[in-house]
Short mmCIF file of C-alpha atoms in Angstrom, two decimals:
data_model
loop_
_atom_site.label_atom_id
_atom_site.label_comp_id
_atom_site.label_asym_id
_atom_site.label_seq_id
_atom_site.Cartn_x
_atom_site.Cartn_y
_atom_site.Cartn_z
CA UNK A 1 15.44 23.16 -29.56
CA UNK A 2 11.82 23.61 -27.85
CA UNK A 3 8.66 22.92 -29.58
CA UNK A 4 6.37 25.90 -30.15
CA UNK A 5 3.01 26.22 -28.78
CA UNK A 6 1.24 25.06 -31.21
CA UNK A 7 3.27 22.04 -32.18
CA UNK A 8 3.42 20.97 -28.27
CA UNK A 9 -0.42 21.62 -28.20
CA UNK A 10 -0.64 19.03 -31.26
CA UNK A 11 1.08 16.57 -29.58
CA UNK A 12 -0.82 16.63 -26.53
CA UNK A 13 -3.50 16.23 -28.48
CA UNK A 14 -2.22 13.44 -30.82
CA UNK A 15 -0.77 11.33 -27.81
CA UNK A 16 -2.04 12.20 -24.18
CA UNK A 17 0.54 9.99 -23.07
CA UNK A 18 3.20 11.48 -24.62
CA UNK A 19 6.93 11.41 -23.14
CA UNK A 20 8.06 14.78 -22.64
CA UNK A 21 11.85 14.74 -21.96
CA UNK A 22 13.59 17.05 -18.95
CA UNK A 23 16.32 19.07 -19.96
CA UNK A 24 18.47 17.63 -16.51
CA UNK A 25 17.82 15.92 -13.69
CA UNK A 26 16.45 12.47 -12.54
CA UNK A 27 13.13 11.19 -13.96
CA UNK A 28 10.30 12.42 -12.28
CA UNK A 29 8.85 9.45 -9.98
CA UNK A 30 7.45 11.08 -7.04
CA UNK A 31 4.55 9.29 -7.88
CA UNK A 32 6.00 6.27 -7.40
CA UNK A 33 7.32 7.02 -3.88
CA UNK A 34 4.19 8.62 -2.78
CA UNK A 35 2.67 5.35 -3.47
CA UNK A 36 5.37 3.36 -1.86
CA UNK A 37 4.77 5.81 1.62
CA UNK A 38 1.33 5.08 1.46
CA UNK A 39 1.29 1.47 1.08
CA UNK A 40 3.49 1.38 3.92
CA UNK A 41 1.26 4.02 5.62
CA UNK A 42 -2.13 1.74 5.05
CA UNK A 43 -0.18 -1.29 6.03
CA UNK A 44 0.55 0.02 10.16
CA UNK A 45 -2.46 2.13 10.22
CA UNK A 46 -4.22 -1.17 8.97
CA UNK A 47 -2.87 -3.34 11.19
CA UNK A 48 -3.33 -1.05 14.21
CA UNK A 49 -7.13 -1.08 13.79
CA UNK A 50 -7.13 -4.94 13.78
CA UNK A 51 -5.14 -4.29 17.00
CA UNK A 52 -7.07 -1.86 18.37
CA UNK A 53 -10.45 -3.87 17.48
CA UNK A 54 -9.33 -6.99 18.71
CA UNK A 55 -7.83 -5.35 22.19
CA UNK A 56 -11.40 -3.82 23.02
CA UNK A 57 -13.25 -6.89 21.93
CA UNK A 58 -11.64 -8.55 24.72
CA UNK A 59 -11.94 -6.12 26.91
CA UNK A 60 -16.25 -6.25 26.33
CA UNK A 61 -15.87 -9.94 26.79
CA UNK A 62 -13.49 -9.73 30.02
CA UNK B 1 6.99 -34.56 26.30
CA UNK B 2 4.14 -31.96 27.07
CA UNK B 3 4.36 -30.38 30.11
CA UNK B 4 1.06 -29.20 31.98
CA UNK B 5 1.10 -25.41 30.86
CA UNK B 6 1.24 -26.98 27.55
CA UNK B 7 -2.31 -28.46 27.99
CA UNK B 8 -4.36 -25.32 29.77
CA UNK B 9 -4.11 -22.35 28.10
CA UNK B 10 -2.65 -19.16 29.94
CA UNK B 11 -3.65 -20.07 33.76
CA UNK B 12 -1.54 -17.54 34.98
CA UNK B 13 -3.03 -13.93 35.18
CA UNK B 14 -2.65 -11.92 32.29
CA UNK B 15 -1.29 -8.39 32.14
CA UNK B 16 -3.94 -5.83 32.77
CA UNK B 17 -4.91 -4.54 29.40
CA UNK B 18 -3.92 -0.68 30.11
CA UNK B 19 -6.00 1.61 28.54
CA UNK B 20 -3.90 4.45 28.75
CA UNK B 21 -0.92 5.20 26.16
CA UNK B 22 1.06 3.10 25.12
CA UNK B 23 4.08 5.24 24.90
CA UNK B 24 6.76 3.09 23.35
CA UNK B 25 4.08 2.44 20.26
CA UNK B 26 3.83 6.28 20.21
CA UNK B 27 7.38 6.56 20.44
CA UNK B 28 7.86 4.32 17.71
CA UNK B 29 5.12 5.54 15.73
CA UNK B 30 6.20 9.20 16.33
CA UNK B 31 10.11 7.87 15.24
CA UNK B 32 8.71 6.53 11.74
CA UNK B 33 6.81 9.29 10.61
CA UNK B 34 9.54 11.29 11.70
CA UNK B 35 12.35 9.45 9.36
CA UNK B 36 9.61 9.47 6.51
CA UNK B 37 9.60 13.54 6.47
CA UNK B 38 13.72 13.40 6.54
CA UNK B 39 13.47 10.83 3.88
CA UNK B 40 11.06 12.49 1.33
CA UNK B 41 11.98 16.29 2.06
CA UNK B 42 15.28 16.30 2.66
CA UNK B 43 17.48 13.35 1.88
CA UNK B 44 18.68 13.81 -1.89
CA UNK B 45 17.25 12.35 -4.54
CA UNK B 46 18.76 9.60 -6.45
CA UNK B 47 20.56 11.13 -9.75
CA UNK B 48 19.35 7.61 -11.47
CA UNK B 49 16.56 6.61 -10.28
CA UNK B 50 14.72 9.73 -8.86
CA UNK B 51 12.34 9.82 -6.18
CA UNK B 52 11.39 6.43 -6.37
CA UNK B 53 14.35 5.25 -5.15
CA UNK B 54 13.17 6.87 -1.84
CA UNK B 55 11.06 3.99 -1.27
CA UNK B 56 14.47 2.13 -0.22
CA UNK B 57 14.27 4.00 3.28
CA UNK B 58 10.69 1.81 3.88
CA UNK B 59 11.24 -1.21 1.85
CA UNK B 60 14.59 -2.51 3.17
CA UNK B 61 13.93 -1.86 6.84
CA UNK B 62 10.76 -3.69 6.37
CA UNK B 63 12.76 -6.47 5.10
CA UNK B 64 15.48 -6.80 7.58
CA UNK B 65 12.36 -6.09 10.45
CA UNK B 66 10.30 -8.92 8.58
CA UNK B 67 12.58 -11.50 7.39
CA UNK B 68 15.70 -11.31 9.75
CA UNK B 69 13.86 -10.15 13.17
CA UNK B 70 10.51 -11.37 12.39
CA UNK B 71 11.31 -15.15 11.37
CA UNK B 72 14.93 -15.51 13.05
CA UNK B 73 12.45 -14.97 16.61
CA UNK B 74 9.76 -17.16 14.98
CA UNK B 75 12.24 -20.09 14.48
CA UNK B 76 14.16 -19.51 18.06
CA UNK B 77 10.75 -19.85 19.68
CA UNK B 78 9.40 -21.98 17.97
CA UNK B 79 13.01 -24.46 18.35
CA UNK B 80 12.74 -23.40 22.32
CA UNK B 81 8.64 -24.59 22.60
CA UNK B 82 9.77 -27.97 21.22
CA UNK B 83 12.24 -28.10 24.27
CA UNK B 84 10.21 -26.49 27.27
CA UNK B 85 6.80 -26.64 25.94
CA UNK B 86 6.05 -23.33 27.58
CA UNK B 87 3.48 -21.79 26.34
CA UNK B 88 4.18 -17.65 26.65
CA UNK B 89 7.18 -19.19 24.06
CA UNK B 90 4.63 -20.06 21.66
CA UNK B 91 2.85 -17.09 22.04
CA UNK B 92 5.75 -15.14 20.95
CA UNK B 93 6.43 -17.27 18.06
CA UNK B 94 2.69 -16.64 17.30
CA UNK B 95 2.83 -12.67 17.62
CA UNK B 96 6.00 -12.85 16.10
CA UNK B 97 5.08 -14.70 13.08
CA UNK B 98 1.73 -11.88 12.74
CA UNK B 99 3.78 -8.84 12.56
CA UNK B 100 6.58 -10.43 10.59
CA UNK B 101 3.58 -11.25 7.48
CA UNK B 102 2.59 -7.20 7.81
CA UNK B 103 6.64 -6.12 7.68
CA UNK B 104 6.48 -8.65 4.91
CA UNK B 105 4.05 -7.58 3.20
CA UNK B 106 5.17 -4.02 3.32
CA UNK B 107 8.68 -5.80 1.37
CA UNK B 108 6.31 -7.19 -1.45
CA UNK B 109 3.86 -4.27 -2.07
CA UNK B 110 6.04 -1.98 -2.25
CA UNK B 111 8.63 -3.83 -4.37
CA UNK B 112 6.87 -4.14 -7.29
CA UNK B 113 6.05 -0.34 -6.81
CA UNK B 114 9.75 0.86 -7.29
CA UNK B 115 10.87 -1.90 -9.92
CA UNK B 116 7.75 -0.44 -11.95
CA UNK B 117 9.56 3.03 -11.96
CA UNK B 118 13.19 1.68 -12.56
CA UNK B 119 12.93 -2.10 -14.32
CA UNK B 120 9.97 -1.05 -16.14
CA UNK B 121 8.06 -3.99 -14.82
CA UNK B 122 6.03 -4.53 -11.90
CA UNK B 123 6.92 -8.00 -10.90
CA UNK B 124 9.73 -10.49 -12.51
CA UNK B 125 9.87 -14.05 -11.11
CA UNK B 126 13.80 -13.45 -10.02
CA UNK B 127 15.30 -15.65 -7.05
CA UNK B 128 15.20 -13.30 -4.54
CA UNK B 129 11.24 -11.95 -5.00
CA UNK B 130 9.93 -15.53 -5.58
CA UNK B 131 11.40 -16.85 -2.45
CA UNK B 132 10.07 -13.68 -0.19
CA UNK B 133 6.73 -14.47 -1.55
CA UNK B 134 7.65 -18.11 -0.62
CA UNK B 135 8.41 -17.22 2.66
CA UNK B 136 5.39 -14.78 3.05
CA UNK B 137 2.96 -18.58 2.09
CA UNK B 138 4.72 -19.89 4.21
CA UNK B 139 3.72 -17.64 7.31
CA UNK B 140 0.72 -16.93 6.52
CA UNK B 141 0.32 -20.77 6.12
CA UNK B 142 1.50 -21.12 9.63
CA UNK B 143 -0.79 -18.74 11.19
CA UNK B 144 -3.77 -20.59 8.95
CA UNK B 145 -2.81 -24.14 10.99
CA UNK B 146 -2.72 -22.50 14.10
CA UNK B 147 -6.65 -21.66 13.20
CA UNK B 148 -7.02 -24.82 12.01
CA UNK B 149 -6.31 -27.07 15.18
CA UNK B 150 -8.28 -27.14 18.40
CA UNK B 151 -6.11 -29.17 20.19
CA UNK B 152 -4.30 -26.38 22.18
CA UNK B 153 -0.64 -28.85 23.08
CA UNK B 154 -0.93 -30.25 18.85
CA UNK B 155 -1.33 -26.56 17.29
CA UNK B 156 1.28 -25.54 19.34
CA UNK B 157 3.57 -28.27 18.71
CA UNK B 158 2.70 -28.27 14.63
CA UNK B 159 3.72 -24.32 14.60
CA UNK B 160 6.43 -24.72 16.39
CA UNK B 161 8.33 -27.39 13.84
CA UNK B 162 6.28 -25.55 10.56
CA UNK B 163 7.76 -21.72 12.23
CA UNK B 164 11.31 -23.24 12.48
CA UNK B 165 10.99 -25.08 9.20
CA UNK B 166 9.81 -21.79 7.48
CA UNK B 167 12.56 -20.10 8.64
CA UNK B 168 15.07 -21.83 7.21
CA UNK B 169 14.22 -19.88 3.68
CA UNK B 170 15.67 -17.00 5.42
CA UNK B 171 19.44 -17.83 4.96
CA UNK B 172 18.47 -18.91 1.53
CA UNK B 173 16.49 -15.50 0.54
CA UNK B 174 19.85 -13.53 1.78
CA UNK B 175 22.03 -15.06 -0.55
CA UNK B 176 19.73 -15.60 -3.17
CA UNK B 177 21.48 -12.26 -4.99
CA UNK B 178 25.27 -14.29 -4.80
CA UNK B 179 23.82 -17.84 -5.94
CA UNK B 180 21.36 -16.68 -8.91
CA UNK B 181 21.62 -14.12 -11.59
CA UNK B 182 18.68 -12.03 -10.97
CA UNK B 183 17.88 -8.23 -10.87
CA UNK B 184 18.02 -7.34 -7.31
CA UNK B 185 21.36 -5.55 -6.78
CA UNK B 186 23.69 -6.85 -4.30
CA UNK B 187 24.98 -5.80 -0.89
CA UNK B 188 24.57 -1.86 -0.78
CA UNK B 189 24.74 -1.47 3.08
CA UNK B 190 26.86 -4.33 4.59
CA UNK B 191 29.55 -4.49 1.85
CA UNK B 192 33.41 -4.87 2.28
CA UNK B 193 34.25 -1.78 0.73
CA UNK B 194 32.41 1.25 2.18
CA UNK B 195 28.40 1.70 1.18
CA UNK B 196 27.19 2.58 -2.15
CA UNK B 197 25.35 5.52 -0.81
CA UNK B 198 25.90 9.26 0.34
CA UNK B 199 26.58 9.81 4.08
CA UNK B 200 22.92 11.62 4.45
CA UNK B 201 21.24 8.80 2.51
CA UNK B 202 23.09 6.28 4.66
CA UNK B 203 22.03 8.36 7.98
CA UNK B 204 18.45 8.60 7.01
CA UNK B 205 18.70 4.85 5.99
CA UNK B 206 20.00 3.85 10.00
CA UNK B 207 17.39 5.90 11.05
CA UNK B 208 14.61 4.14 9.05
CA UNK B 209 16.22 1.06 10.27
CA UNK B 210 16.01 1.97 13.80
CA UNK B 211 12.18 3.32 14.07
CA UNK B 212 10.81 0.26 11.85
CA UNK B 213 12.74 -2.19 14.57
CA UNK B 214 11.07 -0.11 17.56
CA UNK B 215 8.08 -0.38 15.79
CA UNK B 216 8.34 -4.07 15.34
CA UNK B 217 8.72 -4.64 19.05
CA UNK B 218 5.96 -1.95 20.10
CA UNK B 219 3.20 -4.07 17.49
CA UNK B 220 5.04 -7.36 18.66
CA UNK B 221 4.41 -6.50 22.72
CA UNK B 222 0.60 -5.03 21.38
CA UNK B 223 0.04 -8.72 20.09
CA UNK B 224 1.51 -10.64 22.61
CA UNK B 225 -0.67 -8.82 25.12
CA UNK B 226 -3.87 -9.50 23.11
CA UNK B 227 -2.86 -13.11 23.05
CA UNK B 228 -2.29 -13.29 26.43
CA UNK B 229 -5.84 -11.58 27.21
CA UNK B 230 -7.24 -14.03 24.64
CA UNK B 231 -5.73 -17.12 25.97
CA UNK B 232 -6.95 -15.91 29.57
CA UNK B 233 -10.74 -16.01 27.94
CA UNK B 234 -10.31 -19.11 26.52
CA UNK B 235 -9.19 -20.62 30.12
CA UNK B 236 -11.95 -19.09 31.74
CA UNK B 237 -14.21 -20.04 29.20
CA UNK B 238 -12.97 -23.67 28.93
CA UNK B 239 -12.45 -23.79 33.00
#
């Protein structure tokens, strides 16, 4: 059975942090993969620059 | 016994640094962000583990890319410098070594990300985490002692037998999940019996597979050619 408003409002309150269980369906942890994507995003962009940096360096010095 | 390439850096003339595209980065580039829009919006999610689990199509490339490609090159080159003592060998093994640590890294950021979301913890001291982070010291201590010696014939000779040493963990790491009881899963790929996954998970996995090993060649020929243009400076500089 669902909550009611006012009950579900309570418990927000109470606990901000509050599980809320899914009728069906996996857990939601796009969260988790968004972070995964950018990590791996930050990672090749990151080492790109150093690339990048390091190629024109030696091209002032050449 | 040292040969004379061995004891002047790069006198041979280095590639021209082209400024224009480099089109098999872009290609390669273009081919990962490509496999990450297939992956998040339309490969299935995971009835288990959710979205998360879509992390799989960037963490276990990384790993083969890193561990298997990265370090199995590292330790041939470094095992062929010790024979000819040439030094666009130990270059590689250099380059090589710097891209594997990023792929690497990738493995271990990551990691902990996804077993947050479906161990409940973000790190456990199992057999086959602790010995990637191991492995990870282990290059990054390599590319530390090639900073640390001047002598250009002794830092490449000390790589050479510390890269082939470190990659010896790499057999290990593999069959860390058949000797140990830990909580990485097992084979879910390259199994005898056919692979725990859907066909379109499976496709978008050999796809992620493919771009992050074109990638890994595109960033190692970037670095090789900045070591080459380096090493040229050095000569002239030195000369």
């Amino acid at each position: 059975m669902r909550p009611m408003p006012g009950t579900w409002a309570l418990a927000a309150l109470q606990d901000t942090v509050a599980y809320v269980p899914k009728t069906s369906g996996p857990p939601d942890s796009s969260g988790y993969m968004w972070a995964g994507y950018a990590i791996t995003a930050i990672a090749i962009g990151g080492y790109l620059v150093l690339m990048w940096r390091r190629m024109a360096r030696e091209r002032r010095a050449r | 016994m040292a040969s004379a390439s061995a004891t002047a850096p790069a006198t041979s003339a280095p590639q021209p640094a082209g400024r224009g595209i480099d089109w098999f980065l872009t290609l390669a580039l273009a081919l990962v962000i490509g496999v990450s829009v297939r992956a998040i919006w339309y490969t299935p999610v995971d009835a288990m583990l959710g979205a998360a689990q879509k992390i799989f199509y960037m963490h276990v490339p990384s790993a083969i890319v890193g561990m298997y490609i990265a370090c199995g090159l590292l330790a041939v080159c470094s095992l062929m410098y010790l024979w000819i003592r040439d030094e666009r060998i130990d270059r590689l093994a250099e380059s090589s070594a710097e891209v594997g640590l990023v792929f690497m890294g990738i493995v271990l950021v990551t990691g902990p990300v996804w077993a947050r979301t479906s161990w409940g913890t973000w790190w456990v001291w199992e057999p086959r985490i602790t010995f990637t982070l191991f492995l990870w010291l282990l290059v990054l201590g390599y590319l530390v002692l090639r900073g640390a010696v001047e002598s250009i014939e002794a830092r490449a000779r000390l790589s050479a037998i510390m890269g082939s040493l470190a990659a010896l963990l790499v057999p290990f790491i593999h069959l860390t999940v058949k000797l140990f009881r830990g909580m990485h899963p097992g084979p879910v790929v390259l199994k005898p019996e056919k692979p725990s996954m859907s066909g379109e998970m499976l496709s978008t996995f050999s796809m992620a597979s493919v771009a992050f090993i074109l990638l890994f060649f595109a960033l190692l020929r970037l670095r090789y050619r900045w070591a080459t243009l380096r090493d040229a400076r050095v000569a002239q500089e030195l000369a």
